[in-house]
Short mmCIF file of C-alpha atoms in Angstrom, two decimals:
data_model
loop_
_atom_site.label_atom_id
_atom_site.label_comp_id
_atom_site.label_asym_id
_atom_site.label_seq_id
_atom_site.Cartn_x
_atom_site.Cartn_y
_atom_site.Cartn_z
CA MET A 1 69.12 5.15 -4.15
CA THR A 2 72.11 7.45 -4.49
CA THR A 3 72.45 9.25 -7.81
CA GLU A 4 76.25 9.02 -7.58
CA ARG A 5 77.82 6.64 -10.06
CA TRP A 6 81.16 5.09 -11.00
CA ALA A 7 82.38 3.68 -14.32
CA LEU A 8 83.79 0.21 -13.63
CA GLY A 9 86.64 -0.38 -16.03
CA GLY A 10 85.89 3.01 -17.52
CA ASP A 11 82.77 1.89 -19.38
CA LEU A 12 80.35 0.11 -17.03
CA SER A 13 78.42 2.83 -15.20
CA VAL A 14 76.98 1.65 -11.88
CA ALA A 15 75.29 3.23 -8.89
CA ARG A 16 77.55 3.37 -5.86
CA ILE A 17 75.28 1.11 -3.83
CA GLY A 18 74.95 -2.38 -5.26
CA TYR A 19 74.02 -5.74 -3.81
CA GLY A 20 76.12 -8.67 -2.61
CA ALA A 21 74.45 -12.04 -3.22
CA MET A 22 76.37 -14.22 -0.75
CA LYS A 23 73.75 -14.06 2.02
CA LEU A 24 71.08 -15.46 -0.28
CA THR A 25 72.72 -18.87 0.12
CA GLY A 26 73.88 -18.76 3.74
CA TRP A 27 77.39 -19.52 2.48
CA PRO A 28 79.76 -20.25 4.15
CA ARG A 29 77.66 -20.20 7.31
CA GLY A 30 74.55 -18.57 8.64
CA ASP A 31 70.85 -18.44 7.89
CA ARG A 32 69.42 -17.93 4.43
CA PRO A 33 66.07 -16.70 3.20
CA SER A 34 63.52 -18.90 1.48
CA ARG A 35 63.89 -19.25 -2.26
CA GLU A 36 60.84 -17.07 -2.81
CA THR A 37 62.28 -14.33 -0.60
CA ALA A 38 65.68 -14.54 -2.29
CA LEU A 39 64.11 -14.09 -5.73
CA ALA A 40 61.98 -11.22 -4.43
CA ILE A 41 65.06 -9.49 -2.97
CA LEU A 42 66.91 -9.62 -6.29
CA ARG A 43 63.93 -8.30 -8.24
CA ARG A 44 63.25 -5.58 -5.70
CA ALA A 45 66.90 -4.52 -5.69
CA VAL A 46 66.87 -3.97 -9.45
CA LYS A 47 63.54 -2.16 -9.24
CA LEU A 48 65.05 0.19 -6.65
CA GLY A 49 67.92 1.06 -8.97
CA VAL A 50 70.61 -1.50 -8.12
CA ASP A 51 72.61 -2.17 -11.28
CA HIS A 52 75.68 -3.82 -9.74
CA ILE A 53 75.38 -7.31 -8.25
CA ASP A 54 78.35 -9.10 -6.71
CA THR A 55 78.32 -12.89 -6.78
CA SER A 56 80.34 -16.06 -7.38
CA HIS A 57 79.68 -19.64 -8.39
CA TYR A 58 81.11 -20.75 -5.05
CA TYR A 59 78.33 -18.98 -3.16
CA SER A 60 76.43 -22.22 -2.91
CA ARG A 61 75.24 -24.36 -0.01
CA ASP A 62 72.87 -27.29 0.27
CA GLY A 63 71.79 -26.98 -3.34
CA VAL A 64 71.11 -23.23 -3.17
CA ALA A 65 73.41 -21.25 -5.50
CA ALA A 66 73.58 -17.47 -5.81
CA ASN A 67 74.20 -17.47 -9.56
CA GLU A 68 71.20 -19.69 -10.22
CA LEU A 69 68.99 -17.45 -8.09
CA ILE A 70 70.21 -14.40 -10.00
CA ARG A 71 69.49 -16.09 -13.30
CA GLU A 72 66.02 -17.23 -12.27
CA ALA A 73 65.09 -13.83 -10.87
CA LEU A 74 66.55 -11.52 -13.50
CA HIS A 75 67.32 -13.30 -16.78
CA PRO A 76 67.10 -11.96 -19.46
CA TYR A 77 69.13 -9.30 -17.71
CA PRO A 78 68.48 -5.57 -18.02
CA ASP A 79 70.95 -3.95 -20.42
CA ASP A 80 72.43 -1.80 -17.65
CA LEU A 81 72.88 -4.57 -15.07
CA VAL A 82 76.52 -5.30 -14.24
CA ILE A 83 77.24 -8.66 -12.63
CA VAL A 84 80.63 -9.00 -10.96
CA THR A 85 81.86 -12.44 -10.00
CA LYS A 86 85.03 -13.96 -8.65
CA VAL A 87 87.24 -17.00 -9.07
CA GLY A 88 90.39 -18.17 -7.36
CA ALA A 89 91.25 -19.33 -3.90
CA LEU A 90 87.72 -20.26 -2.84
CA VAL A 91 86.63 -22.07 -5.97
CA GLU A 92 86.14 -25.27 -3.99
CA GLY A 93 85.02 -25.55 -0.38
CA SER A 94 87.87 -27.89 0.46
CA ASP A 95 90.30 -25.10 -0.43
CA LEU A 96 89.20 -22.93 2.48
CA ALA A 97 91.71 -24.31 4.98
CA LEU A 98 94.64 -24.59 2.56
CA PRO A 99 97.47 -22.11 2.01
CA ALA A 100 97.18 -20.20 -1.25
CA ALA A 101 99.77 -22.36 -3.02
CA GLY A 102 97.63 -25.45 -2.48
CA LYS A 103 94.32 -24.04 -3.64
CA THR A 104 93.22 -25.72 -6.86
CA GLY A 105 91.14 -22.69 -7.76
CA LEU A 106 94.32 -20.73 -8.49
CA THR A 107 95.64 -23.23 -11.05
CA PRO A 108 95.06 -22.60 -14.78
CA ASP A 109 92.56 -25.45 -14.92
CA GLY A 110 90.80 -24.32 -11.76
CA LEU A 111 90.51 -20.75 -13.03
CA ARG A 112 89.10 -21.83 -16.38
CA ARG A 113 86.62 -24.12 -14.64
CA GLY A 114 85.63 -21.24 -12.39
CA VAL A 115 85.05 -18.85 -15.27
CA GLU A 116 83.11 -21.46 -17.23
CA ALA A 117 81.00 -22.33 -14.18
CA ASN A 118 80.07 -18.66 -13.75
CA LEU A 119 79.23 -18.30 -17.44
CA ARG A 120 77.07 -21.40 -17.36
CA SER A 121 75.22 -20.71 -14.11
CA LEU A 122 74.57 -17.05 -14.92
CA GLY A 123 73.54 -17.85 -18.48
CA VAL A 124 75.83 -15.36 -20.21
CA ASP A 125 78.44 -15.49 -22.98
CA ARG A 126 80.79 -13.01 -21.32
CA LEU A 127 81.32 -12.00 -17.69
CA ASP A 128 81.26 -8.26 -17.02
CA VAL A 129 83.95 -8.31 -14.32
CA VAL A 130 85.89 -11.21 -12.82
CA ASN A 131 87.80 -10.69 -9.60
CA LEU A 132 90.82 -12.88 -8.92
CA ARG A 133 90.64 -13.71 -5.24
CA MET A 134 93.90 -14.61 -3.55
CA GLY A 135 94.10 -16.86 -0.51
CA ASP A 136 94.14 -16.04 3.19
CA LEU A 137 97.10 -18.17 4.32
CA ASP A 138 100.77 -18.41 3.33
CA ARG A 139 100.45 -15.46 0.97
CA SER A 140 104.20 -14.85 0.79
CA ALA A 141 104.63 -18.14 -1.09
CA THR A 142 102.16 -17.35 -3.86
CA SER A 143 102.29 -14.74 -6.61
CA LEU A 144 99.17 -13.50 -8.37
CA ALA A 145 101.09 -13.19 -11.66
CA ALA A 146 100.40 -16.66 -13.03
CA PRO A 147 96.68 -16.78 -12.16
CA LEU A 148 96.15 -13.24 -13.44
CA GLU A 149 97.87 -14.11 -16.71
CA THR A 150 95.49 -17.07 -17.04
CA LEU A 151 92.51 -14.76 -16.59
CA LEU A 152 94.01 -12.28 -19.04
CA ALA A 153 94.15 -15.08 -21.63
CA LEU A 154 90.51 -15.90 -20.92
CA ARG A 155 89.68 -12.23 -21.40
CA GLU A 156 91.43 -12.32 -24.75
CA GLU A 157 89.21 -15.28 -25.66
CA GLY A 158 86.23 -12.99 -25.12
CA LEU A 159 84.96 -14.69 -21.95
CA ILE A 160 85.67 -11.72 -19.63
CA ARG A 161 85.22 -7.99 -20.13
CA HIS A 162 87.17 -6.58 -17.17
CA LEU A 163 89.47 -7.96 -14.48
CA GLY A 164 89.64 -7.13 -10.79
CA VAL A 165 91.55 -8.44 -7.79
CA SER A 166 90.40 -9.38 -4.31
CA ASN A 167 92.11 -9.84 -0.97
CA VAL A 168 95.30 -8.17 -2.15
CA THR A 169 97.99 -5.90 -0.76
CA ALA A 170 99.19 -2.65 -2.29
CA ALA A 171 102.25 -4.46 -3.65
CA GLU A 172 100.07 -7.13 -5.24
CA LEU A 173 97.88 -4.48 -6.85
CA ALA A 174 100.97 -2.86 -8.36
CA GLU A 175 102.06 -6.27 -9.64
CA ALA A 176 98.61 -6.89 -11.10
CA ARG A 177 98.51 -3.51 -12.86
CA ALA A 178 101.81 -4.32 -14.57
CA ILE A 179 100.13 -7.39 -16.09
CA ALA A 180 96.64 -6.19 -17.00
CA PRO A 181 94.24 -3.25 -16.57
CA ILE A 182 92.48 -3.59 -13.21
CA ALA A 183 88.90 -2.35 -12.88
CA CYS A 184 88.41 -2.88 -9.14
CA VAL A 185 89.86 -4.04 -5.86
CA GLN A 186 87.68 -6.00 -3.44
CA ASN A 187 89.12 -6.17 0.07
CA LEU A 188 87.90 -6.23 3.65
CA TYR A 189 87.23 -2.64 4.69
CA ASN A 190 84.70 -0.82 6.84
CA LEU A 191 84.51 1.88 9.49
CA SER A 192 86.14 -0.31 12.12
CA ARG A 193 88.60 -2.13 9.81
CA ARG A 194 90.57 0.58 8.03
CA ASP A 195 93.98 -0.96 7.38
CA ASP A 196 93.38 -0.34 3.67
CA ASP A 197 93.06 3.45 4.01
CA PRO A 198 96.20 4.07 1.89
CA LEU A 199 95.05 1.54 -0.72
CA VAL A 200 91.64 3.19 -1.02
CA ASP A 201 93.37 6.48 -1.79
CA ALA A 202 95.81 4.88 -4.22
CA CYS A 203 92.95 3.26 -6.10
CA ALA A 204 91.10 6.58 -6.29
CA GLU A 205 94.17 8.25 -7.80
CA ALA A 206 94.44 5.46 -10.38
CA GLY A 207 90.74 5.52 -11.29
CA ILE A 208 90.18 2.03 -9.84
CA ALA A 209 87.00 1.18 -7.96
CA TYR A 210 87.43 -0.01 -4.38
CA VAL A 211 84.68 -2.44 -3.37
CA PRO A 212 84.77 -3.30 0.33
CA TYR A 213 83.41 -6.65 1.40
CA PHE A 214 81.77 -6.82 4.83
CA PRO A 215 80.94 -3.09 4.55
CA VAL A 216 78.88 -3.17 7.75
CA GLY A 217 81.01 -5.75 9.55
CA GLY A 218 79.96 -9.08 8.07
CA PHE A 219 79.80 -11.84 10.65
CA GLN A 220 80.75 -9.33 13.37
CA PRO A 221 78.52 -6.27 12.87
CA ILE A 222 80.09 -2.92 13.65
CA THR A 223 79.16 -1.55 17.05
CA ALA A 224 80.36 1.71 18.63
CA GLU A 225 78.81 4.38 20.80
CA ARG A 226 79.77 7.07 18.29
CA LEU A 227 77.91 5.18 15.57
CA ASP A 228 74.83 4.97 17.75
CA ALA A 229 75.01 8.71 18.42
CA VAL A 230 75.31 9.66 14.75
CA ALA A 231 72.53 7.24 13.80
CA ALA A 232 70.24 8.72 16.45
CA ARG A 233 70.83 12.26 15.17
CA HIS A 234 69.81 11.23 11.66
CA GLY A 235 67.00 8.88 12.63
CA ALA A 236 68.93 6.15 10.82
CA SER A 237 70.20 2.67 11.64
CA VAL A 238 73.84 1.91 12.47
CA PRO A 239 74.33 -0.07 9.20
CA GLN A 240 72.97 2.89 7.25
CA VAL A 241 75.50 5.20 8.88
CA ALA A 242 78.30 2.71 8.21
CA LEU A 243 77.32 2.61 4.52
CA ALA A 244 76.97 6.38 4.31
CA TRP A 245 80.45 6.73 5.83
CA LEU A 246 81.89 4.49 3.09
CA LEU A 247 80.25 6.56 0.37
CA ALA A 248 81.60 9.75 1.94
CA ARG A 249 85.05 8.25 2.44
CA SER A 250 86.03 8.27 -1.24
CA PRO A 251 84.19 8.61 -4.58
CA ASN A 252 85.68 5.35 -5.89
CA ILE A 253 84.12 3.23 -3.13
CA LEU A 254 81.25 1.02 -4.31
CA ALA A 255 79.22 -0.55 -1.50
CA ILE A 256 77.75 -4.04 -1.99
CA PRO A 257 75.86 -4.79 1.23
CA GLY A 258 74.21 -8.19 1.26
CA THR A 259 71.05 -9.20 3.06
CA GLY A 260 68.43 -11.92 3.14
CA SER A 261 65.73 -9.47 4.24
CA LEU A 262 63.57 -7.27 2.03
CA ALA A 263 63.31 -4.67 4.80
CA HIS A 264 67.08 -4.51 5.24
CA LEU A 265 67.50 -4.25 1.47
CA GLU A 266 65.33 -1.14 1.49
CA GLU A 267 67.33 0.29 4.40
CA ASN A 268 70.66 -0.37 2.72
CA ILE A 269 69.63 1.32 -0.50
CA ALA A 270 68.14 4.27 1.39
CA ALA A 271 71.56 4.80 3.00
CA GLY A 272 72.62 6.30 -0.32
CA GLU A 273 70.51 9.35 0.48
CA LEU A 274 72.02 9.83 3.95
CA ARG A 275 74.38 12.79 4.03
CA LEU A 276 76.77 12.91 6.95
CA SER A 277 77.95 16.31 8.17
CA ARG A 278 81.56 17.27 8.73
CA GLU A 279 80.92 16.91 12.43
CA ASP A 280 79.53 13.40 11.91
CA LEU A 281 82.54 12.36 9.85
CA ALA A 282 84.96 13.82 12.39
CA GLU A 283 83.20 11.96 15.19
CA LEU A 284 83.23 8.67 13.28
CA ARG A 285 86.92 8.95 12.51
CA THR A 286 87.94 9.22 16.17
#
């Protein structure tokens, strides 16, 4: 495990490699581990030093829910464990194909239901960090102002400690910061998908964590000859190099690789000890 840390929201210190719980459920598609393996992965992650778990109440399929697995495996939670969840455009499966303006998860009632569902399923009185996730379609017709103001009110009720945003543009982040303090941004970003390069840097300047989802490619794993070459030089796997590149890219990047395999969990966490040379980084950037 890397010894490098970041203070989410300024007061929640976490290691820069965490764990993303989505794959424990196979949501929205794909294989999932057995329940016993899922519980073992969560417990092993914490034992290896993971203190930042990313989840959501909508990570649920066929009766298997990430939050319930986390609660069964780890509750009562270690004092230093930070659980980050999300609400918004994907609060209900039927919302997936709708433009943002039609997603019930972005309404005041949908957001409150999402927050309360996370509180209930995780078994906590307050959520450490809640990310507002915006939709994928028809984004020009939907502002994040109203949903973020709803979450800010829920924070003032004491249900949320810090707020983050997900799937946002630079302009939307600026809009969000004018409404409330923002602890983190969670967007698609990895070695082969680097449209957010300027946003990563802007977040670093502002002291905001940048948490890339699909850090090693997600449903389309990253493949490139240069990655293979760097991995071979270090005796590492390609995903390990991809994670190490993210950690080297900027000190505000927090990696949350997900896996349904104990062996891959160990590999992902070990990537925190992989130090890429200047030559490696130059080769990977080409």
